[in-house]
PDB file of C-alpha atoms and ligand atoms in Angstrom:
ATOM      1  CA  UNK A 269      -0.396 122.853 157.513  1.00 65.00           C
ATOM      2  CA  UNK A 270       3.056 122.347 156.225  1.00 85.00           C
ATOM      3  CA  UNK A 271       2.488 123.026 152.808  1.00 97.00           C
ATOM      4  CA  UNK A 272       5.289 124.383 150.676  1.00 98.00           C
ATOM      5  CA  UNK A 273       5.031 126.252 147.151  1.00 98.00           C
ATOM      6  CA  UNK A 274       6.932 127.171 144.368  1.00 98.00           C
ATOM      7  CA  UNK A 275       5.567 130.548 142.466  1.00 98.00           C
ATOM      8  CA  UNK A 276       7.270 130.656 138.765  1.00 98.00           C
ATOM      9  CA  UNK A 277       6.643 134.301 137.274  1.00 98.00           C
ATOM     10  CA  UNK A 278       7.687 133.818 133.469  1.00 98.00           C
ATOM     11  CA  UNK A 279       7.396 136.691 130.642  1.00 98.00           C
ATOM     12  CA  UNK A 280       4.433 135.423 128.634  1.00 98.00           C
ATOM     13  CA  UNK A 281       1.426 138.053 128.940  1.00 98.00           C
ATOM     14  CA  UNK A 282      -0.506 137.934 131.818  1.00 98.00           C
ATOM     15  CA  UNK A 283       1.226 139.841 134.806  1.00 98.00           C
ATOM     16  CA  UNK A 284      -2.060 140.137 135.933  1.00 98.00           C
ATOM     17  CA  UNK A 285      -2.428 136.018 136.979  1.00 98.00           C
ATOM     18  CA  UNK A 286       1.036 136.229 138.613  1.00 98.00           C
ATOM     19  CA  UNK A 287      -1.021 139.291 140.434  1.00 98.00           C
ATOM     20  CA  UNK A 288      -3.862 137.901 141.574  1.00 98.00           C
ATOM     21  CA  UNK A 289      -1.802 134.660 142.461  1.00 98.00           C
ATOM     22  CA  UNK A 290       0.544 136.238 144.710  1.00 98.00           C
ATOM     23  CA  UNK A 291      -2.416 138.089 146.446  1.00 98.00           C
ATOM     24  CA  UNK A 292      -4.714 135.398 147.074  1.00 98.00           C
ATOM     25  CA  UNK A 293      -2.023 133.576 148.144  1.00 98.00           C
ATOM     26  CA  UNK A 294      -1.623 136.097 150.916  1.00 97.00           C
ATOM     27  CA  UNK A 295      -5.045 136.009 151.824  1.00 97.00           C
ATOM     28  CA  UNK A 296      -4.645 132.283 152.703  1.00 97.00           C
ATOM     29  CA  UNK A 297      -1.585 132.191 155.032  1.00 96.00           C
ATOM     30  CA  UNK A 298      -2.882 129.551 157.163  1.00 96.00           C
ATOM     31  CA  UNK A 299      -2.869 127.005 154.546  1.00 97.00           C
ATOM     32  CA  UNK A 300       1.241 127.229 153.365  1.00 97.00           C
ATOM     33  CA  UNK A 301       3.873 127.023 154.833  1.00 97.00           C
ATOM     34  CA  UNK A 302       6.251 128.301 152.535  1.00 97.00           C
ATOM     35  CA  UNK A 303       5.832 130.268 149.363  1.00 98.00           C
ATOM     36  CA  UNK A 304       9.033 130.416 147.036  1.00 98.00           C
ATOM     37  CA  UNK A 305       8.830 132.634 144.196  1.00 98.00           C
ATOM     38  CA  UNK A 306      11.269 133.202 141.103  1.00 98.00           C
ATOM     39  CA  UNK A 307      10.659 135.603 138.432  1.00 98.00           C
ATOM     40  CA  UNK A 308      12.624 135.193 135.173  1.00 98.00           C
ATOM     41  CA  UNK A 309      13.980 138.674 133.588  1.00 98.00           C
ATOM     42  CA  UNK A 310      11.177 138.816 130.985  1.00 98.00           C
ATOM     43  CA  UNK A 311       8.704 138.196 133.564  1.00 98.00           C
ATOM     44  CA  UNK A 312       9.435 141.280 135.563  1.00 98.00           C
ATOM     45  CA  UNK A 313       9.859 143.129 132.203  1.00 98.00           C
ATOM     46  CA  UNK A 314       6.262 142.061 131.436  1.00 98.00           C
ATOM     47  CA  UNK A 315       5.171 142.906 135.286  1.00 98.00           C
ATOM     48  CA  UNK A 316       6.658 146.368 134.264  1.00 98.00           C
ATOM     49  CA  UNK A 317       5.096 146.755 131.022  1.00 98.00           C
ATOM     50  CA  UNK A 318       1.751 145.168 131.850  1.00 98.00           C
ATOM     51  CA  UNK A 319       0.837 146.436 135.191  1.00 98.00           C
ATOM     52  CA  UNK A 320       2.455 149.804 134.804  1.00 98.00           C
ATOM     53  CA  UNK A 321       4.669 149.017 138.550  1.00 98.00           C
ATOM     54  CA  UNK A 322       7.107 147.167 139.768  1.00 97.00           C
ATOM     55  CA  UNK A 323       4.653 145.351 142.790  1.00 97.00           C
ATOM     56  CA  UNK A 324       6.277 142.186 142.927  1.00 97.00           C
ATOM     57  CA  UNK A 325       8.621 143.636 144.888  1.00 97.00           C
ATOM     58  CA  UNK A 326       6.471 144.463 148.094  1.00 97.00           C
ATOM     59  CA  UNK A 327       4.632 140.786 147.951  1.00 98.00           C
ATOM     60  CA  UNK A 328       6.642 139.518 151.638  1.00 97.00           C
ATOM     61  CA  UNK A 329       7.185 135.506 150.408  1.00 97.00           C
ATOM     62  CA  UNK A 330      10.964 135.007 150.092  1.00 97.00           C
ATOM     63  CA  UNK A 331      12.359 135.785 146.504  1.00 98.00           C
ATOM     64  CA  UNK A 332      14.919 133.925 144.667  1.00 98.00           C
ATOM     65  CA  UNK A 333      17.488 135.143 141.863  1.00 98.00           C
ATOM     66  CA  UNK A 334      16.780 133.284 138.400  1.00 98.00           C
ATOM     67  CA  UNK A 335      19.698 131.468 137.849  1.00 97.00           C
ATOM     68  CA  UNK A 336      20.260 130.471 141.807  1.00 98.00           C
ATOM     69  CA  UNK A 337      20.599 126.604 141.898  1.00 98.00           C
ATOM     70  CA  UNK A 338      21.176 126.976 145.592  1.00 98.00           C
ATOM     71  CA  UNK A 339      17.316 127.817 146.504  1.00 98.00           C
ATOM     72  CA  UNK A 340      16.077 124.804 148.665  1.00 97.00           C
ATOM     73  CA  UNK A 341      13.553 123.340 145.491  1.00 97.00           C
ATOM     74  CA  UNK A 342      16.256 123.112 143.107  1.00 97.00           C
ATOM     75  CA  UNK A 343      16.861 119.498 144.855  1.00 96.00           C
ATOM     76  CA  UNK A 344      14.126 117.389 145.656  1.00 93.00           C
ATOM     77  CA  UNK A 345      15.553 116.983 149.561  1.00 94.00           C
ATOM     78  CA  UNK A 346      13.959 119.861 150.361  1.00 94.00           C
ATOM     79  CA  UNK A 347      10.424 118.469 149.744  1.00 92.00           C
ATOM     80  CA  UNK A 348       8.349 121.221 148.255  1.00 97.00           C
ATOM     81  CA  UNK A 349       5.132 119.817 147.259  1.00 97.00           C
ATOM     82  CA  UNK A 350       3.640 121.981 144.718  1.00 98.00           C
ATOM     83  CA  UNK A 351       5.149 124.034 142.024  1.00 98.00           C
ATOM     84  CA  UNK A 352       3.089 126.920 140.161  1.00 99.00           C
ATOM     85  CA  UNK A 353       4.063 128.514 136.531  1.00 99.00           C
ATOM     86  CA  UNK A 354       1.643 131.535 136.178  1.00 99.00           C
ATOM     87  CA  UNK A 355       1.444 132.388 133.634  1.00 98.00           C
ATOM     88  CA  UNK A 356       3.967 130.346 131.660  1.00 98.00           C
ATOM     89  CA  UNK A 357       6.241 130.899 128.313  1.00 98.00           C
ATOM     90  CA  UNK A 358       6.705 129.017 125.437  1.00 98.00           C
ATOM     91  CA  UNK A 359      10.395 128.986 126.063  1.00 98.00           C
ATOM     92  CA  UNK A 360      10.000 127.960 129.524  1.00 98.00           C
ATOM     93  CA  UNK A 361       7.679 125.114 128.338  1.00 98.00           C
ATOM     94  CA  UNK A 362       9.845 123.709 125.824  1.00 98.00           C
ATOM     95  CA  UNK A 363      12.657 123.904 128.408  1.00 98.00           C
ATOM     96  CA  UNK A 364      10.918 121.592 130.853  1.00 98.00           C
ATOM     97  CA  UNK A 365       9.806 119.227 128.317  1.00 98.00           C
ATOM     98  CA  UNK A 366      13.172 118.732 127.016  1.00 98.00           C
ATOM     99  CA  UNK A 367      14.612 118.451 130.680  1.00 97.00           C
ATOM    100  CA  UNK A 368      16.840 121.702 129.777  1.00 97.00           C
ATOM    101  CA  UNK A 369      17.735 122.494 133.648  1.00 97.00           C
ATOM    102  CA  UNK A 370      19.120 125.674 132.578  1.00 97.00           C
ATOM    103  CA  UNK A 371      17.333 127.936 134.906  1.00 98.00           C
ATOM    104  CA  UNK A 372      15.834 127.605 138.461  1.00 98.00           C
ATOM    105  CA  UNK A 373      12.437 127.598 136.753  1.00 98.00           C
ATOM    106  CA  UNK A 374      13.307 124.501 134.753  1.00 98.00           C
ATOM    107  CA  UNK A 375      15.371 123.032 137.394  1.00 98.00           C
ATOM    108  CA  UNK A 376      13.247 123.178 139.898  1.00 98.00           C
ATOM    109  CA  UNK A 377      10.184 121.908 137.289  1.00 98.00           C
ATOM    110  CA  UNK A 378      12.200 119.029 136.932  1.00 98.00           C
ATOM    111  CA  UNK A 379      12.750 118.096 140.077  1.00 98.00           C
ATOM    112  CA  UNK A 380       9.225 118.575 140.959  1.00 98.00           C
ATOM    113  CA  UNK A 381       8.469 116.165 138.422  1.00 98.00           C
ATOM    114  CA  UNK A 382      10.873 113.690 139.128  1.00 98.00           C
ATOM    115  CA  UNK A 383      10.023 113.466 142.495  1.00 97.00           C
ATOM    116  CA  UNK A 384       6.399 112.614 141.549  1.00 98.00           C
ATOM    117  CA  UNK A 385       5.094 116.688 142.850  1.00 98.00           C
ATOM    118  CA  UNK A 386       2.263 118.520 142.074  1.00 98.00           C
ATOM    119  CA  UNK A 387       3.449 120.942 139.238  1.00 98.00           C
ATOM    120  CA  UNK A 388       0.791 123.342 137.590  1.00 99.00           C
ATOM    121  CA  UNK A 389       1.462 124.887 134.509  1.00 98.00           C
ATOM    122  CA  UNK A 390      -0.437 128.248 133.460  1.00 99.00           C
ATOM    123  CA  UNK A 391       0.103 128.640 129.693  1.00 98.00           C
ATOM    124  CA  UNK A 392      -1.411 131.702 128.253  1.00 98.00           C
ATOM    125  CA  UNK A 393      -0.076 131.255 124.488  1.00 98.00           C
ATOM    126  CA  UNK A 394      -2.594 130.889 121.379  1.00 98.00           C
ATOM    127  CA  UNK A 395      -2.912 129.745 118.690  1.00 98.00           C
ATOM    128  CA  UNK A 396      -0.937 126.910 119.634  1.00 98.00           C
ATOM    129  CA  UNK A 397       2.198 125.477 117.363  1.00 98.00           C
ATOM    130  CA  UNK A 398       2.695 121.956 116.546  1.00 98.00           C
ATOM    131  CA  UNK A 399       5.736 122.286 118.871  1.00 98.00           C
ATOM    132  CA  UNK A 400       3.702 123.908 121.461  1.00 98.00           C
ATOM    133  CA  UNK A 401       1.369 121.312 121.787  1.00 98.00           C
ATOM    134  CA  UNK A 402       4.124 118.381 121.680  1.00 98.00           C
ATOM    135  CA  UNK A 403       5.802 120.248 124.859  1.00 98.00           C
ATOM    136  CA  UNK A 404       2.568 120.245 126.612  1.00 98.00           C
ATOM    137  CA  UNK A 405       1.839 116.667 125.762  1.00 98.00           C
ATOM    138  CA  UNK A 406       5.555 115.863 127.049  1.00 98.00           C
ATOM    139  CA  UNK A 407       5.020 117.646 129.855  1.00 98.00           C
ATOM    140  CA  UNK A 408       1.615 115.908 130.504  1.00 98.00           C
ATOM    141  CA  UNK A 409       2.277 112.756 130.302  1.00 98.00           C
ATOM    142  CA  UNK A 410       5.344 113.287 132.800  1.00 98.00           C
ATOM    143  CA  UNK A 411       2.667 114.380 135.341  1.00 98.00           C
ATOM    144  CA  UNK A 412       1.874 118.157 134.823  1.00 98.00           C
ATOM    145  CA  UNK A 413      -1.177 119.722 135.285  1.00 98.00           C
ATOM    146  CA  UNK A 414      -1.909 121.935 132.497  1.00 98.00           C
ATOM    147  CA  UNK A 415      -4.669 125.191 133.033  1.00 98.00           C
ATOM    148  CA  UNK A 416      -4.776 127.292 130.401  1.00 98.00           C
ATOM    149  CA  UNK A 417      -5.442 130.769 131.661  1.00 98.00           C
ATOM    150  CA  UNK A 418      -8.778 130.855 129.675  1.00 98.00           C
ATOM    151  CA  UNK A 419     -10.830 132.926 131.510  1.00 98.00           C
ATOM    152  CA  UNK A 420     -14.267 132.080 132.418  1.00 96.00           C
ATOM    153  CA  UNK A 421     -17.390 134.973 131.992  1.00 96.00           C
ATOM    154  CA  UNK A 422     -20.487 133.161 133.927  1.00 93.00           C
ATOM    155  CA  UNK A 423     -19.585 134.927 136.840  1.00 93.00           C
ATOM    156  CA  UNK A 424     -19.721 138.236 135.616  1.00 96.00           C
ATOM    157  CA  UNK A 425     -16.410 139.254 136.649  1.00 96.00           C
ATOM    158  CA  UNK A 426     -16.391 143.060 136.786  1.00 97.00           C
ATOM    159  CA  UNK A 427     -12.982 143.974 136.535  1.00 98.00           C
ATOM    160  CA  UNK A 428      -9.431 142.830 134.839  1.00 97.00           C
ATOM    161  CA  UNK A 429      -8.614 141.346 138.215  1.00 98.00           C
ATOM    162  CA  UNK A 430     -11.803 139.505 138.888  1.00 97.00           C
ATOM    163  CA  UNK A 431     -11.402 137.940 135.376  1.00 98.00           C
ATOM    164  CA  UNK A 432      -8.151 137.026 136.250  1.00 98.00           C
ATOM    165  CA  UNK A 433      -9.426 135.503 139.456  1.00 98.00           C
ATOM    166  CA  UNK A 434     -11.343 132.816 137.511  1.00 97.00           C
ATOM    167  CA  UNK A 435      -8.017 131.540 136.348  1.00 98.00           C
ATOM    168  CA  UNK A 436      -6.146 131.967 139.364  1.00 98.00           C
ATOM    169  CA  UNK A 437      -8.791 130.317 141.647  1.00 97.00           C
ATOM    170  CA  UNK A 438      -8.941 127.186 139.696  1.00 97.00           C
ATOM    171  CA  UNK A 439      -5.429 126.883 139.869  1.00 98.00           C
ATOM    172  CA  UNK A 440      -5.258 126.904 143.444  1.00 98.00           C
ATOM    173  CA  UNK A 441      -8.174 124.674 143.810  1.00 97.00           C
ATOM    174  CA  UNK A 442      -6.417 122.147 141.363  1.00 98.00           C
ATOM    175  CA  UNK A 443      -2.933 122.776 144.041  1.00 98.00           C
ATOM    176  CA  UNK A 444      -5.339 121.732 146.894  1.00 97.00           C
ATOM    177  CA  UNK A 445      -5.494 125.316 148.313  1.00 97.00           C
ATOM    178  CA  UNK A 446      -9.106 126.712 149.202  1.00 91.00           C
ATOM    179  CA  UNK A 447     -10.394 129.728 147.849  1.00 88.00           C
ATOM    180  CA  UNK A 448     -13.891 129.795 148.097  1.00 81.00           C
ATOM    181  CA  UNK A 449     -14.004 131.263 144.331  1.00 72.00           C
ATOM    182  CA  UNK A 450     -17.179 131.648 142.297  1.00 71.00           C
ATOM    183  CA  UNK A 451     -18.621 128.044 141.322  1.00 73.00           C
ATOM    184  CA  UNK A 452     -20.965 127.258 138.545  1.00 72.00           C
ATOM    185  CA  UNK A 453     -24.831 127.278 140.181  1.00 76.00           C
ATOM    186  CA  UNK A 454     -24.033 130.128 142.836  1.00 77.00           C
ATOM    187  CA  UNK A 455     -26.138 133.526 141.968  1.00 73.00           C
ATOM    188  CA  UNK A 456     -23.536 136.180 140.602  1.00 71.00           C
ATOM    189  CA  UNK A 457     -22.735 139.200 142.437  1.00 59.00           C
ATOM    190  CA  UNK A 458     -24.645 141.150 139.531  1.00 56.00           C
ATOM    191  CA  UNK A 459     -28.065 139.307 139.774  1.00 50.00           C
TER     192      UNK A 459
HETATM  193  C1  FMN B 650       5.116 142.110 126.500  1.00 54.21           C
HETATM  194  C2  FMN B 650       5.569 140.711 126.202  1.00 54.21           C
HETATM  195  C3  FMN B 650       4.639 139.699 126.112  1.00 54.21           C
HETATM  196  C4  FMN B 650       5.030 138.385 125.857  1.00 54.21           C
HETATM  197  N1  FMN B 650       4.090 137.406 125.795  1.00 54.21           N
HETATM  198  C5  FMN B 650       4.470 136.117 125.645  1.00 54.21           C
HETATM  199  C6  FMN B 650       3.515 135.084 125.688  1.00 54.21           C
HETATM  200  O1  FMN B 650       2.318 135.302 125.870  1.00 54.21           O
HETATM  201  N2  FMN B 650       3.946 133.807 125.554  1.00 54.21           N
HETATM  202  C7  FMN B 650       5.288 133.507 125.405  1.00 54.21           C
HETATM  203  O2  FMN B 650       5.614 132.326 125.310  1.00 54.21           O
HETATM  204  N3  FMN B 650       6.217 134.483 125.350  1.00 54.21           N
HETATM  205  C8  FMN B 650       5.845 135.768 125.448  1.00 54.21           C
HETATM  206  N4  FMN B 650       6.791 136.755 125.426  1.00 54.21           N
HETATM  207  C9  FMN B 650       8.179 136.404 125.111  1.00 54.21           C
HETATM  208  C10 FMN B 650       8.932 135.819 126.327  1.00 54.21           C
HETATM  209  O3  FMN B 650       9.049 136.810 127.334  1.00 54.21           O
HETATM  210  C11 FMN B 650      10.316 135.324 125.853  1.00 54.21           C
HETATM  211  O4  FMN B 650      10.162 134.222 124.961  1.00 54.21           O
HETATM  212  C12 FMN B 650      11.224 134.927 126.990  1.00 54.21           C
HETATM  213  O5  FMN B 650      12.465 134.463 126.458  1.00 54.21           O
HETATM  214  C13 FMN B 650      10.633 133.842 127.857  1.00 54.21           C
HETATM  215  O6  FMN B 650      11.606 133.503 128.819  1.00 54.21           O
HETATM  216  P1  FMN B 650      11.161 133.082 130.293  1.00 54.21           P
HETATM  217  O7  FMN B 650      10.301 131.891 130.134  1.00 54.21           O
HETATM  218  O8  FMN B 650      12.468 132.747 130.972  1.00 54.21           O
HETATM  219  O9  FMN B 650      10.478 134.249 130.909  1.00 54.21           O
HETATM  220  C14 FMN B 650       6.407 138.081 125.672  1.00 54.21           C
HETATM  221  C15 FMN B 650       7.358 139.117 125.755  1.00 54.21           C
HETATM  222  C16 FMN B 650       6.938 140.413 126.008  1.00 54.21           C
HETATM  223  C17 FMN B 650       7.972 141.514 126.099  1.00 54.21           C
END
């Protein structure tokens, strides 16, 4: 399995998916090969804020600075398939649909798209702007997967984190990982 990931942490609400993403990411180590992750300076604000800890720090995948154009994915040679944005801004949006390469987020967005890569983008915003929803149509029709991080209640998730985990497994189905999440049909661990 040579599978390698991009993990983009940005500072919309919803520390929690970046999380849960991170740690059922670690439950799967036979299935990558690499997990990169970059957190923008909002996003680890938010982490802070959110979560009450600064956790991301422990998670053993290698870390890169924000602004470091020298991590491997900010140029397609070094062939990482599949690029994650949990959850993802507004701003960070509206920089990849306007091809704004400003940051390694965007960058390496870009290149994942240009490249013809998976890249999975976890918005959390609503309601939705006008300009919102042009970005995500942009970014769409250049090849992005969008998934909302709306949760989903039929499984009767008990806690913050299993909620989360409705999002979070759905996103790593849709990047080809398996899970083995709750699917529609199965009895729910509450009868
Ligand atoms: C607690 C908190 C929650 C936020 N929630 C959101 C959000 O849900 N969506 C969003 O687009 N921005 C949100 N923001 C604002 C972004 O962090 C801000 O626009 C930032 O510039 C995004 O930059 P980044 O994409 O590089 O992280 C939030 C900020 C804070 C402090």
């Amino acid at each position: 399995m040579s599978r390698k990931i991009i993990v983009s942490i940005t500072g919309a609400s919803g520390a929690i998916y970046a999380k849960v993403l991170l740690d059922k990411l670690l439950t799967i180590r036979d299935q990558w090969e690499t997990v990169g992750v970059v957190m923008s300076d909002n996003a680890k604000d938010v982490w802070q804020y959110e979560l009450k800890n600064d956790g991301y720090r422990l998670y053993p995948f290698t870390f890169y600075e924000r602004n470091d154009f020298y991590a491997p994915f900010a140029s397609g040679s070094a062939k990482f398939d599949t690029m994650i944005i949990c959850p993802c801004s507004m701003g960070t949006l509206a920089r990849i649909a306007q091809g704004i390469s400003s940051d390694l987020t965007s960058r390496a967005a870009d290149v994942i798209l240009k490249e013809k890569r998976k890249l999975i983008l976890v918005p959390r915003e609503t309601p939705l702007s006008l300009i919102h929803l042009r970005n995500l149509q942009a970014v769409a029709e250049a090849g992005a997967i969008i998934c909302p991080a709306s949760p989903s209640f039929y499984s009767l998730p008990p806690d913050f984190e299993a909620l989360a985990a409705t999002v979070v497994d759905r996103v790593l189905g849709l990047a080809g990982l398996e899970v083995g999440g709750y699917e529609w049909g199965e009895p729910t661990s509450h009868g």
